Coordinates of C-alpha atoms in Angstrom, one line a residue:
X72 CA 6.5 -171.1 -5.7
X73 CA 9.5 -169.0 -4.6
X74 CA 11.3 -168.8 -7.9
X75 CA 14.7 -167.9 -6.3
X76 CA 14.6 -170.8 -3.8
X77 CA 13.4 -173.1 -6.6
X78 CA 16.3 -172.1 -8.8
X79 CA 18.8 -172.4 -6.0
X80 CA 17.5 -175.9 -5.1
X81 CA 17.6 -177.0 -8.8
X82 CA 21.2 -175.7 -9.1
X83 CA 22.3 -177.3 -5.9
X84 CA 20.8 -180.7 -6.8
X85 CA 22.5 -180.7 -10.2
X86 CA 25.9 -179.6 -8.7
X87 CA 25.8 -182.2 -6.0
X88 CA 25.3 -185.0 -8.5
X89 CA 27.9 -183.5 -10.9
X90 CA 30.5 -183.1 -8.1
X91 CA 29.9 -186.6 -6.9
X92 CA 30.8 -188.0 -10.3
X93 CA 33.9 -185.9 -10.9
X94 CA 35.5 -186.4 -7.5
X95 CA 34.8 -190.1 -7.5
X96 CA 37.0 -190.5 -10.6
X97 CA 39.9 -188.8 -8.7
X98 CA 39.3 -190.9 -5.5
X99 CA 39.1 -194.3 -7.2
X100 CA 42.9 -195.2 -7.2
X101 CA 43.2 -194.3 -3.5
X102 CA 40.0 -196.2 -2.7
X103 CA 41.3 -199.3 -4.5
X104 CA 44.6 -199.3 -2.5
X105 CA 42.9 -198.6 0.8
X106 CA 40.2 -201.3 0.5
X107 CA 42.4 -203.8 -1.4
X108 CA 39.9 -203.9 -4.3
X109 CA 40.4 -205.3 -7.8
X110 CA 40.1 -203.1 -10.9
X111 CA 36.8 -204.8 -11.7
X112 CA 35.4 -203.9 -8.3
X113 CA 36.5 -200.3 -8.6
X114 CA 34.8 -200.2 -12.1
X115 CA 31.6 -201.3 -10.5
X116 CA 31.6 -198.3 -8.1
X117 CA 30.8 -196.3 -11.2
X118 CA 28.9 -198.8 -13.3
X119 CA 26.5 -199.9 -10.5
X120 CA 25.5 -196.2 -10.0
X121 CA 25.1 -195.6 -13.7
X122 CA 22.9 -198.6 -14.3
X123 CA 20.7 -197.7 -11.4
X124 CA 20.3 -194.1 -12.3
X125 CA 19.8 -194.5 -16.0
X126 CA 17.2 -197.3 -15.7
X127 CA 15.0 -195.3 -13.2
X128 CA 15.1 -191.7 -14.5
X129 CA 12.0 -191.7 -16.7
X130 CA 10.0 -193.7 -14.1
X131 CA 11.0 -191.2 -11.4
X132 CA 10.1 -188.3 -13.6
X133 CA 6.7 -189.8 -14.3
X134 CA 6.2 -190.5 -10.6
X135 CA 6.4 -186.8 -9.9
X136 CA 3.7 -186.1 -12.5
X137 CA 1.1 -188.4 -11.0
X138 CA -1.1 -188.3 -7.9
X139 CA -0.6 -190.7 -5.0
X140 CA -3.7 -192.7 -5.8
X141 CA -5.0 -192.1 -9.3
X142 CA -8.2 -194.1 -8.6
X143 CA -9.0 -192.0 -5.6
X144 CA -7.8 -188.7 -6.8
X145 CA -5.0 -188.4 -4.3
X146 CA -2.8 -185.3 -4.0
X147 CA 0.1 -185.0 -6.4
X148 CA 3.4 -186.5 -5.2
X149 CA 5.1 -183.5 -6.8
X150 CA 8.6 -182.9 -8.1
X151 CA 9.6 -181.0 -4.9
X152 CA 8.8 -184.0 -2.7
X153 CA 10.8 -186.3 -5.0
X154 CA 13.5 -183.7 -4.9
X155 CA 13.5 -183.8 -1.1
X156 CA 13.5 -187.6 -0.9
X157 CA 16.2 -187.9 -3.5
X158 CA 18.4 -185.3 -1.7
X159 CA 18.0 -187.0 1.7
X160 CA 18.7 -190.4 0.3
X161 CA 21.7 -189.3 -1.8
X162 CA 23.2 -187.5 1.2
X163 CA 22.7 -190.5 3.5
X164 CA 24.2 -192.9 1.0
X165 CA 27.2 -190.6 0.6
X166 CA 27.8 -190.6 4.3
X167 CA 27.5 -194.4 4.3
X168 CA 30.2 -194.7 1.6
X169 CA 32.5 -192.5 3.7
X170 CA 32.2 -195.1 6.5
X171 CA 32.2 -198.2 4.3
X172 CA 34.4 -201.0 5.7
X173 CA 34.9 -202.7 2.4
X174 CA 34.5 -202.3 -1.4
X175 CA 31.4 -204.4 -1.4
X176 CA 29.7 -201.9 0.8
X177 CA 30.9 -199.1 -1.5
X178 CA 29.4 -200.8 -4.6
X179 CA 26.1 -201.5 -2.8
X180 CA 25.8 -197.9 -1.5
X181 CA 26.7 -196.5 -4.9
X182 CA 23.7 -198.4 -6.3
X183 CA 21.6 -196.9 -3.6
X184 CA 23.0 -193.5 -4.5
X185 CA 21.9 -194.2 -8.1
X186 CA 18.3 -194.9 -7.0
X187 CA 18.0 -191.7 -5.1
X188 CA 19.9 -189.8 -7.8
X189 CA 17.2 -191.0 -10.3
X190 CA 14.6 -189.4 -8.0
X191 CA 16.6 -186.2 -7.7
X192 CA 17.7 -185.5 -11.2
X193 CA 14.4 -185.2 -13.2
X194 CA 13.0 -183.2 -10.3
X195 CA 15.7 -180.5 -10.7
X196 CA 14.2 -179.8 -14.1
X197 CA 10.6 -180.5 -13.1
X198 CA 10.5 -177.9 -10.4
X199 CA 11.9 -175.3 -12.8
X200 CA 9.1 -176.1 -15.3
X201 CA 6.4 -175.7 -12.6
X202 CA 7.9 -172.5 -11.1
X203 CA 8.8 -170.5 -14.3
X204 CA 6.6 -169.6 -17.3
X205 CA 7.9 -171.1 -20.6
X206 CA 9.2 -167.8 -21.9
X207 CA 11.3 -167.4 -18.8
X208 CA 13.0 -170.8 -18.7
X209 CA 16.1 -169.7 -20.7
X210 CA 17.9 -168.0 -17.8
X211 CA 17.2 -170.7 -15.1
X212 CA 18.4 -173.5 -17.4
X213 CA 21.5 -171.4 -18.3
X214 CA 22.3 -170.8 -14.7
X215 CA 21.9 -174.5 -14.0
X216 CA 24.2 -175.4 -16.9
X217 CA 26.8 -172.9 -15.8
X218 CA 26.9 -174.3 -12.3
X219 CA 27.4 -177.8 -13.7
X220 CA 30.3 -176.4 -15.7
X221 CA 31.8 -174.9 -12.6
X222 CA 31.5 -178.2 -10.8
X223 CA 33.2 -179.9 -13.7
X224 CA 36.2 -177.6 -13.3
X225 CA 36.4 -177.5 -9.5
X226 CA 35.6 -181.2 -8.9
X227 CA 38.9 -182.7 -10.0
X228 CA 40.9 -180.0 -8.2
X229 CA 38.9 -180.2 -5.0
X230 CA 38.8 -184.0 -5.1
X231 CA 42.6 -184.2 -5.7
X232 CA 43.3 -181.9 -2.8
X233 CA 41.1 -183.9 -0.4
X234 CA 42.5 -187.3 -1.5
X235 CA 46.0 -186.0 -1.1
X236 CA 45.1 -184.6 2.3
X237 CA 42.5 -186.2 4.6
X238 CA 41.9 -189.1 2.2
X239 CA 39.3 -190.5 -0.2
X240 CA 36.5 -190.9 2.5
X241 CA 36.3 -187.2 3.0
X242 CA 35.4 -186.8 -0.7
X243 CA 32.0 -188.4 -0.1
X244 CA 31.2 -186.1 2.9
X245 CA 31.2 -183.0 0.6
X246 CA 27.6 -183.2 -0.3
X247 CA 26.1 -184.6 2.9
X248 CA 25.3 -181.4 4.7
X249 CA 23.8 -179.5 1.7
X250 CA 21.8 -182.6 0.6
X251 CA 20.3 -183.1 4.1
X252 CA 19.5 -179.4 4.5
X253 CA 17.9 -178.9 1.1
X254 CA 16.1 -182.3 1.3
X255 CA 14.6 -181.4 4.7
X256 CA 13.6 -178.0 3.4
X257 CA 11.9 -179.4 0.4
X258 CA 9.8 -181.8 2.5
X259 CA 8.8 -179.3 5.1
X260 CA 7.7 -176.3 3.1
X261 CA 4.1 -176.3 1.9
X262 CA 3.4 -178.1 -1.3
X263 CA 3.1 -175.7 -4.3
X264 CA 0.1 -175.8 -6.6
X265 CA 0.6 -178.7 -9.1
X266 CA -1.4 -180.1 -11.9
X267 CA -1.2 -183.9 -11.7
X268 CA -1.7 -186.0 -14.7
X269 CA -5.0 -188.0 -14.5
X270 CA -3.2 -191.1 -16.0
X271 CA -2.2 -194.1 -14.0
X272 CA 1.4 -195.1 -13.4
X273 CA 2.3 -197.7 -16.1
X274 CA 4.3 -200.2 -14.0
X275 CA 4.7 -202.8 -16.7
X276 CA 6.1 -200.1 -19.0
X277 CA 8.3 -198.8 -16.3
X278 CA 9.8 -202.3 -15.6
X279 CA 10.4 -202.9 -19.3
X280 CA 12.0 -199.6 -19.8
X281 CA 14.2 -200.0 -16.7
X282 CA 15.4 -203.4 -17.8
X283 CA 16.1 -202.1 -21.4
X284 CA 18.1 -199.2 -20.2
X285 CA 20.0 -201.2 -17.6
X286 CA 21.0 -203.9 -20.1
X287 CA 21.9 -201.2 -22.7
X288 CA 24.2 -199.5 -20.3
X289 CA 25.8 -202.8 -19.2
X290 CA 26.4 -203.7 -22.9
X291 CA 27.9 -200.3 -23.7
X292 CA 30.3 -200.4 -20.8
X293 CA 31.6 -203.7 -22.2
X294 CA 31.4 -205.8 -19.1
X295 CA 31.5 -209.6 -19.4
X296 CA 28.4 -211.0 -20.9
X297 CA 27.6 -207.8 -22.8
X298 CA 26.5 -209.7 -25.9
X299 CA 23.6 -211.3 -23.9
X300 CA 22.6 -208.0 -22.2
X301 CA 22.6 -206.3 -25.6
X302 CA 20.3 -209.0 -26.9
X303 CA 18.1 -208.7 -23.9
X304 CA 18.0 -204.9 -24.3
X305 CA 16.8 -205.4 -27.9
X306 CA 14.0 -207.8 -26.9
X307 CA 12.8 -205.8 -23.9
X308 CA 13.0 -202.6 -25.9
X309 CA 10.8 -204.0 -28.6
X310 CA 8.4 -205.3 -25.9
X311 CA 8.3 -201.8 -24.3
X312 CA 7.4 -200.1 -27.6
X313 CA 4.7 -202.7 -28.3
X314 CA 3.3 -202.2 -24.8
X315 CA 3.3 -198.4 -25.0
X316 CA 1.3 -198.5 -28.2
X317 CA -1.4 -200.6 -26.6
X318 CA -1.8 -199.3 -23.1
X319 CA -4.3 -196.6 -22.2
X320 CA -1.9 -194.8 -19.9
X321 CA 1.6 -195.0 -21.4
X322 CA 4.7 -194.2 -19.4
X323 CA 5.8 -191.8 -22.1
X324 CA 2.9 -189.5 -23.0
X325 CA 2.4 -189.1 -26.8
X326 CA 2.3 -185.3 -26.3
X327 CA 6.0 -185.6 -25.3
X328 CA 7.5 -188.3 -27.4
X329 CA 5.3 -187.4 -30.4
X330 CA 6.9 -183.9 -30.6
X331 CA 9.5 -183.8 -33.3
X332 CA 11.2 -180.9 -31.5
X333 CA 11.6 -182.9 -28.3
X334 CA 12.9 -186.0 -30.1
X335 CA 15.4 -183.9 -32.1
X336 CA 16.6 -182.1 -28.9
X337 CA 17.1 -185.4 -27.1
X338 CA 19.0 -186.8 -30.1
X339 CA 21.3 -183.8 -30.0
X340 CA 21.9 -184.2 -26.3
X341 CA 22.9 -187.8 -26.8
X342 CA 25.2 -187.0 -29.7
X343 CA 26.8 -184.0 -27.9
X344 CA 27.4 -185.7 -24.6
X345 CA 28.7 -188.8 -26.4
X346 CA 31.1 -186.7 -28.5
X347 CA 32.3 -184.7 -25.4
X348 CA 32.8 -187.7 -23.1
X349 CA 34.5 -189.8 -25.8
X350 CA 36.8 -186.8 -26.7
X351 CA 37.8 -186.3 -23.1
X352 CA 38.5 -190.0 -22.7
X353 CA 40.7 -190.0 -25.9
X354 CA 42.1 -186.6 -25.1
X355 CA 43.5 -187.9 -21.8
X356 CA 45.7 -190.4 -23.8
X357 CA 46.7 -187.7 -26.2
X358 CA 47.9 -185.4 -23.5
X359 CA 49.5 -187.9 -21.2
X360 CA 50.8 -190.6 -23.5
X361 CA 51.4 -188.8 -26.8
X362 CA 52.6 -185.5 -25.3
X363 CA 53.9 -186.8 -22.1
X364 CA 52.1 -184.4 -19.8
X365 CA 51.5 -185.2 -16.1
X366 CA 47.9 -185.3 -14.8
X367 CA 48.1 -181.8 -13.3
X368 CA 49.4 -180.2 -16.5
X369 CA 46.8 -182.2 -18.5
X370 CA 44.0 -180.8 -16.2
X371 CA 45.3 -177.2 -16.7
X372 CA 45.4 -177.6 -20.5
X373 CA 41.8 -178.8 -20.6
X374 CA 40.6 -176.1 -18.1
X375 CA 39.4 -173.8 -20.9
X376 CA 36.7 -176.4 -21.6
X377 CA 35.0 -175.8 -18.3
X378 CA 35.6 -172.0 -18.4
X379 CA 34.0 -171.7 -21.9
X380 CA 31.1 -174.0 -20.9
X381 CA 30.3 -171.7 -18.0
X382 CA 30.6 -168.6 -20.2
X383 CA 28.5 -170.2 -23.0
X384 CA 25.5 -170.8 -20.8
X385 CA 24.3 -167.2 -20.3
X386 CA 25.4 -166.4 -23.8
X387 CA 23.1 -169.1 -25.1
X388 CA 20.1 -167.7 -23.2
X389 CA 20.6 -164.5 -25.2
X390 CA 21.0 -166.3 -28.5
X391 CA 17.8 -168.3 -27.8
X392 CA 15.8 -165.1 -27.4
X393 CA 17.4 -163.4 -30.5
X394 CA 17.8 -166.2 -33.1
X395 CA 15.9 -169.2 -31.7
X396 CA 16.8 -172.7 -30.7
X397 CA 17.3 -174.0 -34.3
X398 CA 20.2 -171.8 -35.3
X399 CA 21.7 -171.8 -31.9
X400 CA 21.9 -175.5 -31.5
X401 CA 23.0 -176.3 -35.0
X402 CA 25.8 -173.8 -34.8
X403 CA 26.8 -175.1 -31.3
X404 CA 27.1 -178.7 -32.6
X405 CA 29.3 -177.5 -35.5
X406 CA 31.5 -175.6 -33.0
X407 CA 31.8 -178.8 -30.9
X408 CA 32.7 -180.8 -33.9
X409 CA 35.4 -178.2 -34.9
X410 CA 36.9 -178.2 -31.4
X411 CA 37.2 -182.0 -31.4
X412 CA 38.7 -182.0 -34.9
X413 CA 41.3 -179.4 -33.9
X414 CA 42.1 -181.5 -30.9
X415 CA 42.9 -184.5 -33.1
X416 CA 45.2 -182.5 -35.3
X417 CA 47.1 -180.2 -33.0
X418 CA 50.1 -181.1 -30.9
X419 CA 50.9 -177.5 -29.8
X420 CA 49.8 -176.6 -26.2
X421 CA 48.3 -173.2 -27.1
X422 CA 46.2 -174.6 -29.9
X423 CA 45.1 -177.5 -27.7
X424 CA 43.8 -175.0 -25.2
X425 CA 41.9 -173.3 -28.0
X426 CA 40.5 -176.7 -29.1
X427 CA 39.2 -177.4 -25.5
X428 CA 37.7 -173.9 -25.4
X429 CA 35.8 -174.6 -28.6
X430 CA 34.6 -177.9 -27.2
X431 CA 33.4 -176.2 -24.0
X432 CA 31.7 -173.4 -25.9
X433 CA 29.9 -175.8 -28.2
X434 CA 28.8 -178.2 -25.6
X435 CA 27.7 -175.6 -23.1
X436 CA 25.5 -173.9 -25.8
X437 CA 23.9 -177.0 -27.1
X438 CA 23.2 -178.3 -23.6
X439 CA 21.3 -175.2 -22.7
X440 CA 19.5 -174.9 -26.1
X441 CA 18.4 -178.5 -26.3
X442 CA 17.4 -178.8 -22.6
X443 CA 15.4 -175.6 -23.0
X444 CA 13.4 -177.2 -25.9
X445 CA 12.8 -180.4 -24.0
X446 CA 11.5 -178.7 -20.9
X447 CA 9.7 -175.9 -22.6
X448 CA 7.8 -178.0 -25.0
X449 CA 6.5 -180.3 -22.3
X450 CA 3.2 -179.4 -20.6
X451 CA 3.4 -178.8 -16.8
X452 CA 1.7 -182.2 -16.1
X453 CA 4.5 -184.0 -18.1
X454 CA 7.4 -182.0 -16.7
X455 CA 8.8 -185.0 -14.9
X456 CA 8.8 -187.2 -18.0
X457 CA 10.6 -184.4 -19.9
X458 CA 13.2 -184.1 -17.2
X459 CA 13.7 -187.8 -17.0
X460 CA 14.2 -188.1 -20.7
X461 CA 16.7 -185.2 -20.7
X462 CA 18.7 -186.8 -17.9
X463 CA 18.6 -190.2 -19.6
X464 CA 20.1 -188.7 -22.7
X465 CA 22.8 -187.1 -20.6
X466 CA 23.6 -190.4 -18.9
X467 CA 23.5 -192.8 -21.9
X468 CA 25.4 -190.4 -24.3
X469 CA 28.6 -190.4 -22.3
X470 CA 28.6 -194.2 -22.0
X471 CA 28.2 -194.5 -25.8
X472 CA 31.0 -192.0 -26.4
X473 CA 33.4 -193.7 -24.1
X474 CA 32.5 -197.1 -25.6
X475 CA 33.3 -195.7 -29.1
X476 CA 36.6 -194.2 -28.0
X477 CA 37.6 -197.3 -26.2
X478 CA 36.9 -199.5 -29.2
X479 CA 38.8 -197.3 -31.6
X480 CA 41.8 -196.8 -29.2
X481 CA 42.0 -200.6 -29.2
X482 CA 43.0 -200.6 -32.8
X483 CA 46.4 -199.2 -31.9
X484 CA 46.3 -196.1 -34.1
X485 CA 46.4 -193.7 -31.2
X486 CA 43.8 -191.1 -30.2
X487 CA 43.7 -189.4 -33.6
X488 CA 41.2 -191.8 -35.2
X489 CA 38.7 -191.8 -32.2
X490 CA 38.7 -188.0 -32.1
X491 CA 38.0 -187.8 -35.8
X492 CA 35.1 -190.2 -35.5
X493 CA 33.7 -188.4 -32.5
X494 CA 34.0 -185.1 -34.4
X495 CA 31.9 -186.7 -37.2
X496 CA 29.4 -187.9 -34.6
X497 CA 29.0 -184.3 -33.3
X498 CA 28.6 -183.0 -36.8
X499 CA 26.0 -185.6 -37.5
X500 CA 24.2 -184.6 -34.3
X501 CA 23.6 -181.1 -35.8
X502 CA 21.2 -182.6 -38.4
X503 CA 18.3 -183.1 -36.0
X504 CA 18.6 -179.4 -35.0
X505 CA 16.7 -178.4 -38.2
X506 CA 13.5 -179.7 -36.4
X507 CA 13.9 -177.4 -33.5
X508 CA 11.7 -174.3 -33.2
X509 CA 13.0 -171.0 -34.6
X510 CA 12.9 -167.6 -32.9
X511 CA 9.7 -167.1 -30.8
X512 CA 7.7 -164.0 -31.7
X513 CA 4.8 -164.1 -29.4
X514 CA 5.4 -163.8 -25.6
X515 CA 3.9 -166.3 -23.2
X516 CA 1.7 -164.9 -20.4
X517 CA 1.2 -167.9 -18.1
X518 CA 2.6 -171.2 -16.9
X519 CA 0.7 -173.2 -19.4
X520 CA 1.2 -174.0 -23.1
X521 CA 2.7 -171.2 -25.2
X522 CA 0.8 -169.9 -28.1
X523 CA 4.0 -169.4 -30.0
X524 CA 5.4 -172.8 -29.6
X525 CA 5.9 -175.0 -32.6
X526 CA 3.7 -178.0 -32.0
X527 CA 3.9 -181.3 -33.9
X528 CA 1.0 -183.7 -33.6
X529 CA 1.7 -186.8 -31.7
X530 CA 2.7 -189.8 -33.7
X531 CA 0.3 -192.6 -33.0

């Protein structure tokens, strides 16, 4: 595979999804006024997408690992094909939203976007795992993370300018052309060599996991009927675990979920993304309600977060090589916790900027370090599952963080208490980091399993 083209495609896919989420937040008030939508309907433009994407990520990742017809030895579907299909579908759905005549169409097309986003997101990591040897994954993952940081900084500014000018519909046209071009390219270039897993696709397991995650997200968002969906998530989750233990071809291979390092890295990603999203949610009230800043000044105060997230990504690649994932990730979680704690205690603008910088540096570092462990520890034939699990953690974590912040803000004590709790959550998230591998001493010479990787036997 052409490594530069693969990296560019992975970055573009991640940026398109990230930009779509950030600019939608800016466009929602204008969309509500223009379409005469209720607040609940506008909320579903985000929730519908989130439920669709979160419930299908692992299934889509596994789909890229398997052949077309396991019984007949068909050719591998491949992550690059799923990447192409996901890009084309995502771009087409975006164009449809820009032309939508009513809010019902917007909600439905956002769900469609979520389905294609689920195909796209694991593939952005799967193609990297196939194209790069394990000992050279640090830099591609760092570049991908830095690009996501840039989109987080540029998205609100670009979205605000477009909404104030041509209008909210133009926001959804941003990613149409690059999505269609890259999607077409991915489907027309020759398929790269790919080792498909000999296992069958576990459809009962996929359905149980999708239902569990969909109900979990619905419950965390706090929509009406969340008690029943939480109970359903518990029942279907237990049924999924029971099914996975008994089936001959589980959706989640024991070689992936049985790795202590992978499980710990996923736990850190959930904790870090929950702490970050919850802190940003509570921080908005701190900046605008407590300090009385307008939205523009609030965005400028928080800008160091995105800047340090971008700077932390390449720095983390160096740290991973020199000190290893364990020390890097644990220190990053501590830095993230410190930044959120300073944010809860500091009313002065310069120190608030410093707090956001600490949060950005900590989150950017742990995102690269933990993602590197998840992708690197997975064998090539399980790269899609690893990517799906990583993306699931990055989608469920923010929902959890915002739910915690919302519940604590409802107590009437202001944003201070939620920020302290979220700082404690980030600090607790450092504990799993002790199970991550340390500094690697033996280089890897091929695309297969590394001789220097810390392996933990699968738990059966």
